[in-house]
Coordinates of C-alpha atoms (C1' of nucleotides) in Angstrom, one line a residue:
Chain A
X1 CA 12.1 11.9 -11.2
X2 CA 11.5 9.7 -8.2
X3 CA 8.1 8.0 -7.8
X4 CA 7.1 5.8 -4.9
X5 CA 4.3 3.7 -3.4
X6 CA 3.8 3.1 0.4
X7 CA 1.1 1.6 2.5
X8 CA 1.6 3.7 5.7
X9 CA -1.0 1.9 7.9
X10 CA -2.7 5.0 9.3
X11 CA -1.8 8.6 8.5
X12 CA -2.5 9.9 12.0
X13 CA -0.1 7.4 13.6
X14 CA 2.5 7.7 10.8
X15 CA 2.7 11.5 10.1
X16 CA 5.9 12.2 11.9
X17 CA 7.5 9.1 10.4
X18 CA 6.5 10.0 6.9
X19 CA 8.0 13.4 7.4
X20 CA 11.4 11.8 8.2
X21 CA 11.2 9.7 5.1
X22 CA 10.2 12.6 2.8
X23 CA 13.1 14.7 4.1
X24 CA 15.5 11.8 3.7
X25 CA 14.5 10.4 0.3
X26 CA 13.1 13.5 -1.4
X27 CA 10.7 11.6 -3.7
X28 CA 8.8 13.7 -6.3
X29 CA 5.5 11.7 -6.3
X30 CA 4.2 9.2 -3.7
X31 CA 1.1 7.0 -3.7
X32 CA 0.0 6.4 -0.2
X33 CA -2.4 3.7 1.0
X34 CA -4.3 3.0 4.2
X35 CA -4.8 6.5 5.4
X36 CA -7.6 5.4 7.7
X37 CA -8.7 9.0 7.7
X38 CA -11.5 11.2 6.3
X39 CA -10.4 13.7 3.6
X40 CA -11.2 16.7 5.8
X41 CA -8.7 15.5 8.5
X42 CA -5.6 15.1 6.3
X43 CA -3.0 17.6 7.4
X44 CA -2.5 19.2 4.0
X45 CA -0.6 22.2 5.5
X46 CA 2.1 19.9 7.0
X47 CA 2.7 18.4 3.5
X48 CA 2.7 21.8 1.9
X49 CA 5.4 22.9 4.4
X50 CA 7.6 20.1 3.0
X51 CA 6.8 21.2 -0.6
X52 CA 4.1 18.6 -1.4
X53 CA 0.6 19.0 -2.7
X54 CA -1.7 16.3 -1.7
X55 CA -4.9 14.9 -3.2
X56 CA -6.9 12.4 -1.2
X57 CA -9.6 9.8 -1.4
X58 CA -10.2 8.9 2.2
X59 CA -12.8 7.6 4.6
X60 CA -13.2 7.1 8.3
X61 CA -11.4 4.2 10.0
X62 CA -10.2 2.1 7.1
X63 CA -8.8 2.2 3.6
X64 CA -8.0 5.6 2.0
X65 CA -5.5 6.6 -0.6
X66 CA -3.6 9.8 -1.5
X67 CA -1.0 11.2 -3.9
X68 CA 1.7 13.5 -2.8
X69 CA 3.6 15.5 -5.4
X70 CA 6.1 18.3 -5.5
X71 CA 5.6 18.4 -9.2
X72 CA 2.5 20.0 -10.8
X73 CA -0.5 17.7 -10.1
X74 CA -3.9 17.5 -11.6
X75 CA -6.5 15.3 -9.9
X76 CA -8.2 13.1 -12.5
X77 CA -10.5 10.7 -10.6
X78 CA -11.3 9.0 -7.3
X79 CA -12.8 5.6 -6.7
X80 CA -13.0 2.5 -8.9
X81 CA -16.2 2.8 -10.9
X82 CA -18.8 0.4 -9.7
X83 CA -16.8 -0.7 -6.7
X84 CA -17.0 2.4 -4.4
X85 CA -19.0 0.5 -1.8
X86 CA -15.9 -1.7 -1.2
X87 CA -14.0 1.3 0.3
X88 CA -11.9 4.3 -0.9
X89 CA -9.2 2.4 -2.7
X90 CA -8.2 4.3 -5.9
X91 CA -7.0 7.8 -6.8
X92 CA -5.6 9.0 -10.2
X93 CA -3.8 12.2 -11.1
X94 CA -1.5 13.6 -13.8
X95 CA 1.8 14.5 -12.3
X96 CA 4.7 16.4 -13.9
X97 CA 4.7 18.5 -17.0
X98 CA 5.2 18.1 -20.8
X99 CA 7.1 15.0 -21.9
X100 CA 7.8 14.1 -18.2
X101 CA 4.2 13.9 -17.2
X102 CA 3.0 10.6 -15.8
X103 CA -0.6 9.3 -15.5
X104 CA -0.3 8.1 -11.9
X105 CA -2.9 5.9 -10.1
X106 CA -2.4 4.5 -6.6
X107 CA -4.4 1.5 -5.3
X108 CA -5.3 -0.1 -2.0
X109 CA -6.5 -3.5 -3.3
X110 CA -8.9 -5.6 -1.2
X111 CA -7.2 -8.0 1.3
X112 CA -9.8 -10.8 1.0
X113 CA -9.2 -12.0 4.5
X114 CA -9.4 -15.7 3.8
X115 CA -10.8 -18.1 1.2
X116 CA -14.0 -18.8 3.2
X117 CA -14.8 -15.1 3.7
X118 CA -17.2 -13.2 1.4
X119 CA -14.5 -10.6 0.8
X120 CA -12.4 -13.1 -1.1
X121 CA -14.9 -13.4 -4.0
X122 CA -15.4 -9.6 -3.9
X123 CA -11.6 -9.2 -4.1
X124 CA -11.5 -11.2 -7.3
X125 CA -14.4 -9.2 -8.8
X126 CA -12.7 -5.9 -7.7
X127 CA -9.7 -6.9 -9.8
X128 CA -11.9 -7.7 -12.8
X129 CA -13.3 -4.2 -12.5
X130 CA -9.8 -2.8 -12.1
X131 CA -8.7 -4.4 -15.4
X132 CA -11.7 -3.2 -17.2
X133 CA -11.2 0.3 -15.9
X134 CA -7.5 0.5 -16.6
X135 CA -7.8 -1.0 -20.1
X136 CA -9.3 2.3 -21.3
X137 CA -6.2 4.4 -20.8
X138 CA -3.1 2.1 -20.4
X139 CA -1.2 2.5 -23.6
X140 CA 2.4 1.6 -24.4
X141 CA 3.3 5.1 -25.8
X142 CA 2.0 6.9 -22.7
X143 CA 3.7 7.1 -19.4
X144 CA 1.2 5.3 -17.2
X145 CA 1.9 4.0 -13.6
X146 CA -0.4 1.9 -11.5
X147 CA 1.0 1.4 -8.0
X148 CA 0.0 0.4 -4.6
X149 CA -0.7 -2.5 -2.2
X150 CA -2.1 -5.3 -4.4
X151 CA -2.4 -7.9 -1.6
X152 CA -1.4 -10.6 -4.1
X153 CA 1.9 -12.5 -4.1
X154 CA 2.5 -13.0 -7.9
X155 CA 5.0 -15.8 -7.8
X156 CA 6.8 -18.2 -5.4
X157 CA 9.8 -15.9 -5.4
X158 CA 7.7 -13.2 -3.8
X159 CA 6.8 -15.1 -0.6
X160 CA 9.0 -16.2 2.3
X161 CA 7.4 -19.7 2.3
X162 CA 5.5 -20.8 -0.8
X163 CA 5.2 -24.4 0.5
X164 CA 3.1 -23.6 3.5
X165 CA 1.2 -20.7 1.8
X166 CA 0.4 -22.1 -1.7
X167 CA -3.3 -22.0 -2.2
X168 CA -3.9 -19.7 0.7
X169 CA -4.9 -16.1 0.7
X170 CA -2.6 -13.8 -1.4
X171 CA -1.2 -17.0 -3.0
X172 CA -4.1 -18.5 -4.9
X173 CA -4.2 -19.3 -8.6
X174 CA -7.3 -17.1 -8.9
X175 CA -5.5 -14.1 -7.4
X176 CA -2.4 -14.7 -9.5
X177 CA -4.6 -14.9 -12.6
X178 CA -6.0 -11.4 -11.7
X179 CA -2.5 -10.0 -11.2
X180 CA -1.5 -11.5 -14.6
X181 CA -4.5 -9.9 -16.2
X182 CA -3.5 -6.5 -15.0
X183 CA 0.1 -7.1 -16.3
X184 CA -1.3 -8.3 -19.6
X185 CA -2.8 -4.8 -20.2
X186 CA 0.8 -3.9 -21.1
X187 CA 2.3 -3.2 -17.7
X188 CA 5.7 -4.2 -16.3
X189 CA 6.5 -4.9 -12.6
X190 CA 9.3 -2.3 -12.3
X191 CA 11.1 -4.0 -9.4
X192 CA 11.1 -7.4 -11.1
X193 CA 12.3 -5.7 -14.3
X194 CA 15.5 -4.6 -12.6
X195 CA 15.8 -7.6 -10.2
X196 CA 14.6 -10.7 -12.1
X197 CA 15.9 -13.2 -9.6
X198 CA 16.1 -11.4 -6.2
X199 CA 13.9 -12.5 -3.4
X200 CA 12.8 -9.2 -1.7
X201 CA 9.8 -8.3 0.3
X202 CA 7.8 -5.2 0.9
X203 CA 5.6 -6.3 3.8
X204 CA 6.3 -8.1 7.1
X205 CA 3.7 -8.8 9.8
X206 CA 4.1 -6.9 13.0
X207 CA 3.6 -10.1 14.9
X208 CA 6.2 -12.7 15.7
X209 CA 9.3 -10.8 14.8
X210 CA 8.6 -11.4 11.1
X211 CA 10.9 -8.6 9.9
X212 CA 14.0 -9.9 11.6
X213 CA 13.1 -13.5 10.7
X214 CA 12.8 -12.4 7.0
X215 CA 9.2 -13.7 6.9
X216 CA 7.8 -11.3 4.4
X217 CA 5.8 -10.9 1.2
X218 CA 6.3 -8.7 -1.9
X219 CA 2.8 -7.3 -2.4
X220 CA 3.5 -3.6 -3.1
X221 CA 4.2 -2.8 -6.8
X222 CA 5.0 -0.1 -9.2
X223 CA 3.6 -1.1 -12.6
X224 CA 4.5 0.9 -15.7
X225 CA 3.9 1.0 -19.4
X226 CA 6.8 0.6 -21.9
X227 CA 7.1 4.3 -22.0
X228 CA 7.9 4.2 -18.3
X229 CA 10.2 1.2 -18.6
X230 CA 12.2 3.1 -21.2
X231 CA 12.7 5.9 -18.6
X232 CA 13.5 3.5 -15.7
X233 CA 17.0 3.9 -14.1
X234 CA 16.7 2.3 -10.7
X235 CA 14.2 0.6 -8.3
X236 CA 14.6 0.0 -4.6
X237 CA 12.5 -1.4 -1.8
X238 CA 13.3 0.9 1.0
X239 CA 13.4 -1.7 3.8
X240 CA 15.4 0.6 6.1
X241 CA 12.1 2.5 6.5
X242 CA 10.4 -0.6 7.9
X243 CA 12.5 -0.1 11.0
X244 CA 11.8 2.1 14.0
X245 CA 13.2 5.6 13.6
X246 CA 13.8 8.0 16.5
X247 CA 11.4 5.9 18.6
X248 CA 8.7 6.2 15.9
X249 CA 7.0 3.0 14.8
X250 CA 7.2 2.1 11.1
X251 CA 4.4 0.9 8.9
X252 CA 4.3 -2.9 8.3
X253 CA 5.0 -2.1 4.7
X254 CA 8.3 -0.6 3.2
X255 CA 8.2 2.1 0.5
X256 CA 9.0 1.1 -3.1
X257 CA 10.8 3.8 -5.1
X258 CA 11.6 4.0 -8.8
X259 CA 13.9 6.6 -10.4
X260 CA 12.9 7.7 -13.9
X261 CA 14.6 9.9 -16.5
X262 CA 12.7 13.1 -16.9
X263 CA 11.2 12.6 -20.3
Chain B
dA1 C1' 2.0 -18.1 12.4
dT2 C1' -0.8 -15.3 15.6
dG3 C1' 4.7 -12.8 20.0
dT4 C1' 1.7 -6.3 17.0
dC5 C1' -0.2 -2.2 15.7
dC6 C1' -4.1 1.0 14.3
dA7 C1' -8.7 3.3 14.8
dC8 C1' -13.1 3.4 17.1
dT9 C1' -15.9 4.0 21.1
dA10 C1' -15.3 6.0 25.4
dG11 C1' -14.0 8.5 28.9
dG12 C1' -10.7 2.7 30.2
dA13 C1' -10.0 -1.3 27.9
dG14 C1' -12.2 -4.1 24.5
dT15 C1' -13.2 -5.0 19.6
dG16 C1' -12.5 -5.6 14.7
dG17 C1' -9.3 -5.3 11.0
dA18 C1' -4.9 -6.4 8.8

DNA sequence: ATGTCCACTAGGAGTGGA
């Protein structure tokens, strides 16, 4: 069972590229972020043609999340309670069947913009709400996954340049404390579990040739409970799909993929 | 670090967001 997270930076602009990736990688379940599209405009039939059901929590212009699954999927909820006015950023579904079923949530966490902007404080509050919400169902004996674009760099290993970014947006102690609080619910960063010392990134700015200069951040995570870690076989950041393909522009984020035993 | 890309409004190019 392959599960993945990917901030696609606009579903309309990325649809053909996503199709290439689905055909190449054949993931079973995918959390998508930044659809930038209303629910009614999502091309469900095109996903169906590739074997994927799709549940969405979108909005016009910005934000928006979805779960694709070629396993049975039951939509559970949309929106972080009390934080809906901050955008469509959360969707949760049960995917798979029997012992293999996973309680799967994907998130597009607030960016925060900069420390002087009002969104920064609202970002911290949003994470407090996320912790409170997730605490009600994250349990070590259940296969629970929280994944998505967290817009936080958890440690100095996860940034291309801690010295110039320490204390700045994505890199503050306050954000890192919020990330730790989520982990402390009993979740493991699946990539870091398999690669404790590797510097690897999941996002590179479009500007300034950042990808080729290796100026990236690791801000996209698959977090899992002990029941998921027990099933974990392999995790990869699919940086090949940060590159142009057949003349199609990639997202500024790479997909992150985990391979799990079935049950 | 500011060299790009996306969506919106508009009916061509500027704006806001990341």
